[in-house]
CSV table of C-alpha atoms in Angstrom, one decimal:
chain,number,residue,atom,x,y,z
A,1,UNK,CA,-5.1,59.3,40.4
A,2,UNK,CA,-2.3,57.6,39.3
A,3,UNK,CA,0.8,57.1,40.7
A,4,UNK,CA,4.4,56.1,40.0
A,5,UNK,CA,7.1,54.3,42.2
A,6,UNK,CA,10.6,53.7,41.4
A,7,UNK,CA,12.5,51.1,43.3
A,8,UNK,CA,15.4,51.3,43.7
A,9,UNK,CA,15.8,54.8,44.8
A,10,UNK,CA,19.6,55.0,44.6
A,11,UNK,CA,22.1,52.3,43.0
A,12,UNK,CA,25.8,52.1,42.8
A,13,UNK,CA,27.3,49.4,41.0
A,14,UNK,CA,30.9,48.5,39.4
A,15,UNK,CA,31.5,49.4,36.1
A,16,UNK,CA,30.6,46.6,33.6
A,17,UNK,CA,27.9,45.2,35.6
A,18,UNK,CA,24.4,44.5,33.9
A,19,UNK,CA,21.0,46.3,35.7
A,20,UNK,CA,17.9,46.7,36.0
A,21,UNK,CA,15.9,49.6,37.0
A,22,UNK,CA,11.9,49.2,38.2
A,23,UNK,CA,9.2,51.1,37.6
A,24,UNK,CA,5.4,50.8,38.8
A,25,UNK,CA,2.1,52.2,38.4
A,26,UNK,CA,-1.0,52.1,39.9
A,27,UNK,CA,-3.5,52.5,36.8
A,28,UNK,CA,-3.0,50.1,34.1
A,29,UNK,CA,-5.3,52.4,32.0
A,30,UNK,CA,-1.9,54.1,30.0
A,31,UNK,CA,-1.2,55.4,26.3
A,32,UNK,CA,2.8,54.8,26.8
A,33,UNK,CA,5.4,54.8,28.8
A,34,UNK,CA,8.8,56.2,28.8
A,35,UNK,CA,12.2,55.9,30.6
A,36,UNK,CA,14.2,59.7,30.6
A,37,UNK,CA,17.5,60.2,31.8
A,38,UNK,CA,18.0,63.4,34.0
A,39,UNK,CA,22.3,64.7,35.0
A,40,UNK,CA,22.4,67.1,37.9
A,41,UNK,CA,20.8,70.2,37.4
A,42,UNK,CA,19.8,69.3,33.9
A,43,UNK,CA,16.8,68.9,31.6
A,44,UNK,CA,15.4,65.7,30.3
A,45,UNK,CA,16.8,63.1,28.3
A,46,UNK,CA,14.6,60.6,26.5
A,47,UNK,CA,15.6,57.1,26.3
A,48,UNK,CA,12.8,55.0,25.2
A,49,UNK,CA,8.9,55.2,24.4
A,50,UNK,CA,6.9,52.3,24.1
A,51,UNK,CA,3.6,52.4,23.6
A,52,UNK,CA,0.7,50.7,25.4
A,53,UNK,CA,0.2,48.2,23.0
A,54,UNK,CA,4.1,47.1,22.8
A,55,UNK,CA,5.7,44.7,25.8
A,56,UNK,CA,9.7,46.2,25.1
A,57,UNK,CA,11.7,48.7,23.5
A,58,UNK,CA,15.4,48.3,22.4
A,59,UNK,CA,17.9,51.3,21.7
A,60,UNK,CA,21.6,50.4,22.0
A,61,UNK,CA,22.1,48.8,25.8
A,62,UNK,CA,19.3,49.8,27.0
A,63,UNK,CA,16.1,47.6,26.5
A,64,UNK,CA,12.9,48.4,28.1
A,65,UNK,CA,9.4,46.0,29.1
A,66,UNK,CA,6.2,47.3,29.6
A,67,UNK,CA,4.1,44.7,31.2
A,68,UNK,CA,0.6,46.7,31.7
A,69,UNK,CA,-1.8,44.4,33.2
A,70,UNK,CA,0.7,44.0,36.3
A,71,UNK,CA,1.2,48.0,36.5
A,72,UNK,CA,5.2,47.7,35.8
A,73,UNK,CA,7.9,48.3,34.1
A,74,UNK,CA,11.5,47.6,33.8
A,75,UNK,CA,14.5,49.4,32.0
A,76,UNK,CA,17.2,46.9,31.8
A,77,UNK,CA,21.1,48.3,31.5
A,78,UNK,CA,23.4,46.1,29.8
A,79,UNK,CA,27.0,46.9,30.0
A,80,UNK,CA,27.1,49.7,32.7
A,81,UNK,CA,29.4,52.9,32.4
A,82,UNK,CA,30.9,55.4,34.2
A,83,UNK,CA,28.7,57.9,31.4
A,84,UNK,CA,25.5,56.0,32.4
A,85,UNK,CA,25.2,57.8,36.0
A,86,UNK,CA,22.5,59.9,36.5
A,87,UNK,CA,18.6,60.0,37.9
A,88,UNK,CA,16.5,57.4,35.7
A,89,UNK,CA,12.7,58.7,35.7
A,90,UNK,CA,9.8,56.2,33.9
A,91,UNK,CA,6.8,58.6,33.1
A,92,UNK,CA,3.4,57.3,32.3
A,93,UNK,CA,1.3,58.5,29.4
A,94,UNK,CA,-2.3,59.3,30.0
A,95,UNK,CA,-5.1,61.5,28.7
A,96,UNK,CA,-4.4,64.2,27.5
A,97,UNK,CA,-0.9,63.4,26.4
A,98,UNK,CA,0.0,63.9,30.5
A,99,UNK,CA,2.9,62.6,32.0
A,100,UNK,CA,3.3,61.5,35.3
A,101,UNK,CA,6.6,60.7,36.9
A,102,UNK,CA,7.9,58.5,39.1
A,103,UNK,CA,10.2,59.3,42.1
A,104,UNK,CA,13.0,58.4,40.2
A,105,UNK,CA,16.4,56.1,40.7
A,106,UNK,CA,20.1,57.8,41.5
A,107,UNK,CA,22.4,55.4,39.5
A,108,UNK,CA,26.2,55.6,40.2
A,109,UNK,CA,28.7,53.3,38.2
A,110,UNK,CA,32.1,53.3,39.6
A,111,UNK,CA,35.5,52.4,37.9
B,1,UNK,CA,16.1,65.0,16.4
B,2,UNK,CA,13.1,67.0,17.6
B,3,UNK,CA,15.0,70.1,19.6
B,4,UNK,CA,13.4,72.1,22.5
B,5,UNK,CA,15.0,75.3,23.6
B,6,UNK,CA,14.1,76.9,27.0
B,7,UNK,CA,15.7,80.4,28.0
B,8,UNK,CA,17.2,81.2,30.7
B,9,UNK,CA,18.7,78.5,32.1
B,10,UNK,CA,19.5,80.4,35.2
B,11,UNK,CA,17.6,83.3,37.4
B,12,UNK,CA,18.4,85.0,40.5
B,13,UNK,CA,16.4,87.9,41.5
B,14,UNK,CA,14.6,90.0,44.3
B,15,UNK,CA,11.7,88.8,46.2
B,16,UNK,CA,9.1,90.9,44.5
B,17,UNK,CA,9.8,90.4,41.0
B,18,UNK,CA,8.4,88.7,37.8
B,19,UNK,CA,10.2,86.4,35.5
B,20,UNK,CA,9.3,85.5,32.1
B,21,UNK,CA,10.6,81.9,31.1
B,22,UNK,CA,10.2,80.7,27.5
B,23,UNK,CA,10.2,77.8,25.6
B,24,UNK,CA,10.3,76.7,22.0
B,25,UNK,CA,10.2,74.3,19.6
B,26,UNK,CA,13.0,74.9,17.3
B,27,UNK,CA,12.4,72.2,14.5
B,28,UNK,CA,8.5,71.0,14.8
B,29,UNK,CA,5.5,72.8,15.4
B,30,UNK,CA,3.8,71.9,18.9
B,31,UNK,CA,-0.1,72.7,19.5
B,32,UNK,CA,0.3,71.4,23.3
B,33,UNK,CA,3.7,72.5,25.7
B,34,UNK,CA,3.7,71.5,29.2
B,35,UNK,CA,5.5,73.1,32.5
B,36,UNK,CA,6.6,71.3,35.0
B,37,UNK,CA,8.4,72.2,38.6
B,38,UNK,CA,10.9,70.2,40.5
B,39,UNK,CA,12.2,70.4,43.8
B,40,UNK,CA,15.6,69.2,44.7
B,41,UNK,CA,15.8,65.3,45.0
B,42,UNK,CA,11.8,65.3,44.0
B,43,UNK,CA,10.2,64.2,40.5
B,44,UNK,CA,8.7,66.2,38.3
B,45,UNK,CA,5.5,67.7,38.8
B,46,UNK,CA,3.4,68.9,35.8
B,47,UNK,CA,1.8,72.9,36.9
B,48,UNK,CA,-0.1,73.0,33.3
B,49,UNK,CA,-0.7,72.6,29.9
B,50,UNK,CA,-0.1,75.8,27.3
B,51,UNK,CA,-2.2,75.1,24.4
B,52,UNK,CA,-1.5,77.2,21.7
B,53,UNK,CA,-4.0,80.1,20.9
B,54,UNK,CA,-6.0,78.9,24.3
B,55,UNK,CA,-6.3,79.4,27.7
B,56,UNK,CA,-3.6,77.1,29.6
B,57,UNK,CA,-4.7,74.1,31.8
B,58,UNK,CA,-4.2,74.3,35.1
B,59,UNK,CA,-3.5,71.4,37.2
B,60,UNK,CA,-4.9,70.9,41.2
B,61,UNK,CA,-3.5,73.1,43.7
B,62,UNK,CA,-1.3,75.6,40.5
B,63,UNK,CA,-2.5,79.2,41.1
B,64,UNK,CA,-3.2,80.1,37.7
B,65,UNK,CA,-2.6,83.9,38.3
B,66,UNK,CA,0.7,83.3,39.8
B,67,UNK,CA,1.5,81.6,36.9
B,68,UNK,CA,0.8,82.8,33.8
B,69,UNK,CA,1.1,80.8,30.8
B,70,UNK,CA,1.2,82.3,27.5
B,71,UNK,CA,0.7,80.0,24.3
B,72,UNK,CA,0.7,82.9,21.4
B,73,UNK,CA,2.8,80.8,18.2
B,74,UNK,CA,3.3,76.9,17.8
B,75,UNK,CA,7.0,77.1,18.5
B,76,UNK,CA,6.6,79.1,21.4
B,77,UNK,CA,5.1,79.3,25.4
B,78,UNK,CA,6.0,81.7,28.0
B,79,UNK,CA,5.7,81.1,31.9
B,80,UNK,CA,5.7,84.1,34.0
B,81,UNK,CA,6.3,83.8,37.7
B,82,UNK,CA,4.7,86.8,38.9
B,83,UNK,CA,5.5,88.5,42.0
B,84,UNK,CA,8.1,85.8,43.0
B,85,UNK,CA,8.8,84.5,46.5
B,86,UNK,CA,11.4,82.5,48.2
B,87,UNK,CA,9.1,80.0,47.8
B,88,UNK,CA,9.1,80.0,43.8
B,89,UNK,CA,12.8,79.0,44.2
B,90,UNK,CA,12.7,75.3,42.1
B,91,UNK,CA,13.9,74.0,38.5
B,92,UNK,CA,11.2,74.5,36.0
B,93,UNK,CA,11.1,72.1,32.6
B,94,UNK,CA,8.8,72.9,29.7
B,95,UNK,CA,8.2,69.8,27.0
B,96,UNK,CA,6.6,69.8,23.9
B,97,UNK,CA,4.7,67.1,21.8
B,98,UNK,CA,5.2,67.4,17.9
B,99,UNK,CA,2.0,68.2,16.4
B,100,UNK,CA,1.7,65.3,14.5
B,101,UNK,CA,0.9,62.9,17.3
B,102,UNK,CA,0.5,59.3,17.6
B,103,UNK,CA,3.9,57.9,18.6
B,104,UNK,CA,5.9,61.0,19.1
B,105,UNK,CA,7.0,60.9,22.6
B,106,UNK,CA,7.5,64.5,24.5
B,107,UNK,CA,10.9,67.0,24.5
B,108,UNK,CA,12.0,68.4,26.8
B,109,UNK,CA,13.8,71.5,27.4
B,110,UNK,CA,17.0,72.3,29.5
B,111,UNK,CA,15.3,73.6,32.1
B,112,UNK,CA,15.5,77.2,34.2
B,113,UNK,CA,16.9,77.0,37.6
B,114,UNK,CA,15.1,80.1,38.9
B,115,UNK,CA,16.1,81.5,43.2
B,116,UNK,CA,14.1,84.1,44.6
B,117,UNK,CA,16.8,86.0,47.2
Protein backbone atom coordinates (compact mmCIF):
# COMPACT_ATOMS: atom_id res chain seq x y z
CA UNK A 1 0.00 0.00 0.00
CA UNK A 2 1.48 3.10 -0.58
CA UNK A 3 2.04 5.74 1.47
CA UNK A 4 2.81 9.52 1.54
CA UNK A 5 4.80 11.70 4.14
CA UNK A 6 5.15 15.37 4.08
CA UNK A 7 7.88 16.92 6.14
CA UNK A 8 7.71 19.60 7.23
CA UNK A 9 4.30 19.58 8.62
CA UNK A 10 3.96 23.33 9.31
CA UNK A 11 6.46 26.27 8.15
CA UNK A 12 6.54 29.92 8.74
CA UNK A 13 8.97 31.90 7.09
CA UNK A 14 9.59 35.82 6.27
CA UNK A 15 8.39 37.09 3.27
CA UNK A 16 11.00 36.84 0.45
CA UNK A 17 12.63 33.89 1.68
CA UNK A 18 13.23 30.85 -0.87
CA UNK A 19 11.77 27.13 0.26
CA UNK A 20 11.48 24.02 -0.06
CA UNK A 21 8.72 21.70 0.63
CA UNK A 22 9.37 17.56 0.91
CA UNK A 23 7.51 14.92 -0.14
CA UNK A 24 7.98 11.03 0.10
CA UNK A 25 6.61 7.79 -0.93
CA UNK A 26 6.93 4.41 -0.15
CA UNK A 27 6.36 2.71 -3.71
CA UNK A 28 8.49 3.86 -6.38
CA UNK A 29 6.05 2.02 -8.81
CA UNK A 30 4.07 5.65 -9.80
CA UNK A 31 2.45 7.18 -13.12
CA UNK A 32 2.99 10.98 -11.82
CA UNK A 33 3.05 13.05 -9.21
CA UNK A 34 1.55 16.24 -8.34
CA UNK A 35 1.95 19.16 -5.90
CA UNK A 36 -1.86 20.94 -5.15
CA UNK A 37 -2.39 23.86 -3.19
CA UNK A 38 -5.35 23.67 -0.59
CA UNK A 39 -6.62 27.64 1.48
CA UNK A 40 -8.77 27.00 4.52
CA UNK A 41 -11.90 25.40 3.88
CA UNK A 42 -11.26 25.18 0.15
CA UNK A 43 -10.98 22.81 -2.78
CA UNK A 44 -7.88 21.90 -4.64
CA UNK A 45 -5.50 23.82 -6.48
CA UNK A 46 -3.16 22.27 -8.86
CA UNK A 47 0.24 23.39 -9.14
CA UNK A 48 2.30 21.04 -11.09
CA UNK A 49 2.16 17.40 -12.67
CA UNK A 50 5.05 15.69 -13.62
CA UNK A 51 5.02 12.56 -14.95
CA UNK A 52 6.95 9.45 -13.93
CA UNK A 53 9.29 9.58 -16.59
CA UNK A 54 10.20 13.44 -16.03
CA UNK A 55 12.83 14.52 -12.91
CA UNK A 56 11.19 18.46 -12.63
CA UNK A 57 8.45 20.61 -13.48
CA UNK A 58 8.72 24.57 -13.74
CA UNK A 59 5.56 26.95 -13.58
CA UNK A 60 6.43 30.55 -12.53
CA UNK A 61 8.32 30.32 -8.91
CA UNK A 62 7.53 27.25 -8.29
CA UNK A 63 9.71 24.27 -9.63
CA UNK A 64 9.22 20.83 -8.76
CA UNK A 65 11.77 17.34 -8.82
CA UNK A 66 10.58 13.99 -8.96
CA UNK A 67 13.38 11.69 -8.05
CA UNK A 68 11.58 8.07 -8.24
CA UNK A 69 14.00 5.52 -7.50
CA UNK A 70 14.63 7.31 -3.95
CA UNK A 71 10.66 7.55 -3.29
CA UNK A 72 10.82 11.63 -3.13
CA UNK A 73 9.93 14.57 -4.13
CA UNK A 74 10.57 18.24 -3.58
CA UNK A 75 8.47 21.40 -4.55
CA UNK A 76 10.94 24.27 -4.36
CA UNK A 77 9.35 28.02 -3.61
CA UNK A 78 11.37 30.72 -4.94
CA UNK A 79 10.48 34.21 -3.82
CA UNK A 80 7.89 33.55 -1.00
CA UNK A 81 4.65 35.70 -0.49
CA UNK A 82 2.29 36.57 1.86
CA UNK A 83 -0.45 34.97 -1.18
CA UNK A 84 1.63 31.76 -1.07
CA UNK A 85 0.20 30.59 2.53
CA UNK A 86 -1.74 27.67 2.52
CA UNK A 87 -1.58 23.60 2.97
CA UNK A 88 0.84 22.19 0.20
CA UNK A 89 -0.38 18.37 -0.54
CA UNK A 90 2.08 16.15 -3.16
CA UNK A 91 -0.36 13.23 -4.49
CA UNK A 92 1.02 10.23 -6.08
CA UNK A 93 -0.48 8.77 -9.28
CA UNK A 94 -1.07 5.01 -9.42
CA UNK A 95 -3.33 2.46 -11.15
CA UNK A 96 -6.12 3.31 -11.98
CA UNK A 97 -5.50 7.00 -12.27
CA UNK A 98 -5.69 7.01 -8.07
CA UNK A 99 -4.28 9.46 -6.03
CA UNK A 100 -2.98 9.25 -2.86
CA UNK A 101 -2.08 12.08 -0.64
CA UNK A 102 0.25 13.01 1.61
CA UNK A 103 -0.31 14.57 5.13
CA UNK A 104 0.33 17.75 3.88
CA UNK A 105 2.53 21.07 4.90
CA UNK A 106 0.90 24.33 6.63
CA UNK A 107 2.97 27.15 5.08
CA UNK A 108 2.76 30.71 6.59
CA UNK A 109 4.76 33.72 5.05
CA UNK A 110 4.87 36.69 7.14
CA UNK A 111 5.47 40.37 6.23
CA UNK B 1 -8.52 25.75 -18.03
CA UNK B 2 -10.30 22.47 -17.31
CA UNK B 3 -13.30 23.71 -14.68
CA UNK B 4 -14.95 21.41 -12.13
CA UNK B 5 -18.11 22.53 -10.35
CA UNK B 6 -19.37 20.89 -7.20
CA UNK B 7 -22.72 22.03 -5.57
CA UNK B 8 -23.39 22.83 -2.52
CA UNK B 9 -20.59 24.08 -1.07
CA UNK B 10 -22.16 24.08 2.28
CA UNK B 11 -24.88 21.68 4.24
CA UNK B 12 -26.25 21.67 7.63
CA UNK B 13 -29.04 19.31 8.31
CA UNK B 14 -30.74 16.88 10.80
CA UNK B 15 -29.37 13.67 11.87
CA UNK B 16 -31.48 11.40 9.84
CA UNK B 17 -31.40 12.93 6.53
CA UNK B 18 -29.87 12.31 3.00
CA UNK B 19 -27.86 14.72 0.97
CA UNK B 20 -27.28 14.63 -2.62
CA UNK B 21 -23.86 16.29 -3.56
CA UNK B 22 -23.00 16.80 -7.26
CA UNK B 23 -20.23 17.33 -9.30
CA UNK B 24 -19.51 18.29 -12.87
CA UNK B 25 -17.29 18.88 -15.46
CA UNK B 26 -18.18 22.08 -17.03
CA UNK B 27 -15.75 22.17 -20.06
CA UNK B 28 -14.43 18.41 -20.73
CA UNK B 29 -16.04 15.27 -20.72
CA UNK B 30 -14.82 12.87 -17.75
CA UNK B 31 -15.47 8.89 -18.05
CA UNK B 32 -13.79 8.54 -14.35
CA UNK B 33 -14.78 11.20 -11.19
CA UNK B 34 -13.44 10.52 -7.87
CA UNK B 35 -14.79 11.49 -4.14
CA UNK B 36 -12.75 12.03 -1.54
CA UNK B 37 -13.37 12.91 2.34
CA UNK B 38 -11.28 15.00 4.61
CA UNK B 39 -11.23 15.55 8.11
CA UNK B 40 -10.10 18.73 9.70
CA UNK B 41 -6.18 19.07 9.70
CA UNK B 42 -6.10 15.34 7.81
CA UNK B 43 -5.34 14.62 3.98
CA UNK B 44 -7.47 13.54 1.68
CA UNK B 45 -8.82 10.33 1.52
CA UNK B 46 -10.21 8.82 -1.71
CA UNK B 47 -14.08 6.89 -0.71
CA UNK B 48 -14.50 5.79 -4.58
CA UNK B 49 -14.33 6.03 -8.03
CA UNK B 50 -17.80 7.03 -10.17
CA UNK B 51 -17.28 5.67 -13.58
CA UNK B 52 -19.69 6.79 -15.82
CA UNK B 53 -22.58 4.47 -16.92
CA UNK B 54 -20.97 1.76 -14.23
CA UNK B 55 -21.21 0.75 -10.89
CA UNK B 56 -18.77 3.08 -8.69
CA UNK B 57 -15.57 1.59 -7.07
CA UNK B 58 -15.45 1.40 -3.69
CA UNK B 59 -12.42 1.73 -1.73
CA UNK B 60 -11.54 -0.48 1.76
CA UNK B 61 -13.54 0.20 4.68
CA UNK B 62 -16.31 2.86 2.34
CA UNK B 63 -19.89 1.46 2.94
CA UNK B 64 -21.01 1.41 -0.44
CA UNK B 65 -24.81 1.69 0.55
CA UNK B 66 -24.18 4.67 2.72
CA UNK B 67 -22.76 6.19 -0.04
CA UNK B 68 -24.19 6.07 -3.06
CA UNK B 69 -22.47 7.20 -6.13
CA UNK B 70 -24.30 7.94 -9.20
CA UNK B 71 -22.32 8.23 -12.62
CA UNK B 72 -25.44 8.77 -15.13
CA UNK B 73 -23.69 11.62 -17.91
CA UNK B 74 -19.86 12.36 -18.57
CA UNK B 75 -20.15 15.81 -17.04
CA UNK B 76 -21.87 14.71 -14.07
CA UNK B 77 -21.58 12.34 -10.52
CA UNK B 78 -23.75 12.55 -7.68
CA UNK B 79 -22.83 11.36 -3.97
CA UNK B 80 -25.62 10.73 -1.71
CA UNK B 81 -25.01 10.50 2.01
CA UNK B 82 -27.82 8.52 3.09
CA UNK B 83 -29.25 8.57 6.39
CA UNK B 84 -26.52 10.98 7.71
CA UNK B 85 -24.94 10.92 11.15
CA UNK B 86 -22.86 13.25 13.28
CA UNK B 87 -20.36 11.12 12.17
CA UNK B 88 -20.68 12.06 8.30
CA UNK B 89 -19.83 15.66 9.44
CA UNK B 90 -16.25 16.23 7.00
CA UNK B 91 -15.37 18.21 3.74
CA UNK B 92 -16.05 16.09 0.74
CA UNK B 93 -13.90 16.89 -2.85
CA UNK B 94 -14.92 15.30 -6.05
CA UNK B 95 -12.10 15.47 -9.08
CA UNK B 96 -12.38 14.56 -12.51
CA UNK B 97 -9.78 13.31 -15.23
CA UNK B 98 -10.45 14.68 -18.86
CA UNK B 99 -11.35 11.84 -20.93
CA UNK B 100 -8.56 12.12 -23.08
CA UNK B 101 -5.93 10.86 -20.70
CA UNK B 102 -2.33 10.55 -20.80
CA UNK B 103 -0.89 13.73 -19.19
CA UNK B 104 -3.96 15.39 -18.06
CA UNK B 105 -3.65 15.72 -14.36
CA UNK B 106 -6.98 15.54 -12.15
CA UNK B 107 -9.66 18.77 -11.18
CA UNK B 108 -10.85 19.24 -8.53
CA UNK B 109 -13.91 20.69 -7.32
CA UNK B 110 -14.58 23.33 -4.47
CA UNK B 111 -15.62 21.00 -2.24
CA UNK B 112 -18.97 20.54 0.14
CA UNK B 113 -18.55 21.17 3.78
CA UNK B 114 -21.43 18.98 4.86
CA UNK B 115 -22.42 18.99 9.40
CA UNK B 116 -24.87 16.58 10.53
CA UNK B 117 -26.61 18.48 13.84
Amino acid sequence: KQEVTQIPAALSVPEGENLVLNCSFTDSAIYNLQWFRQDPGKGLTSLLLIQSSQREQTSGRLNASLDKSSGRSTLYIAASQPGDSATYLCAVGGGGNKLTFGTGTQLKVEL
Amino acid sequence: GAVVSQHPSRVICKSGTSVKIECRSLDFQATTMFWYRQFPKQSLMLMATSNEGSKATYEQGVEKDKFLINHASLTLSTLTVTSAHPEDSSFYICSARDRQGGSQPQHFGDGTRLSIL
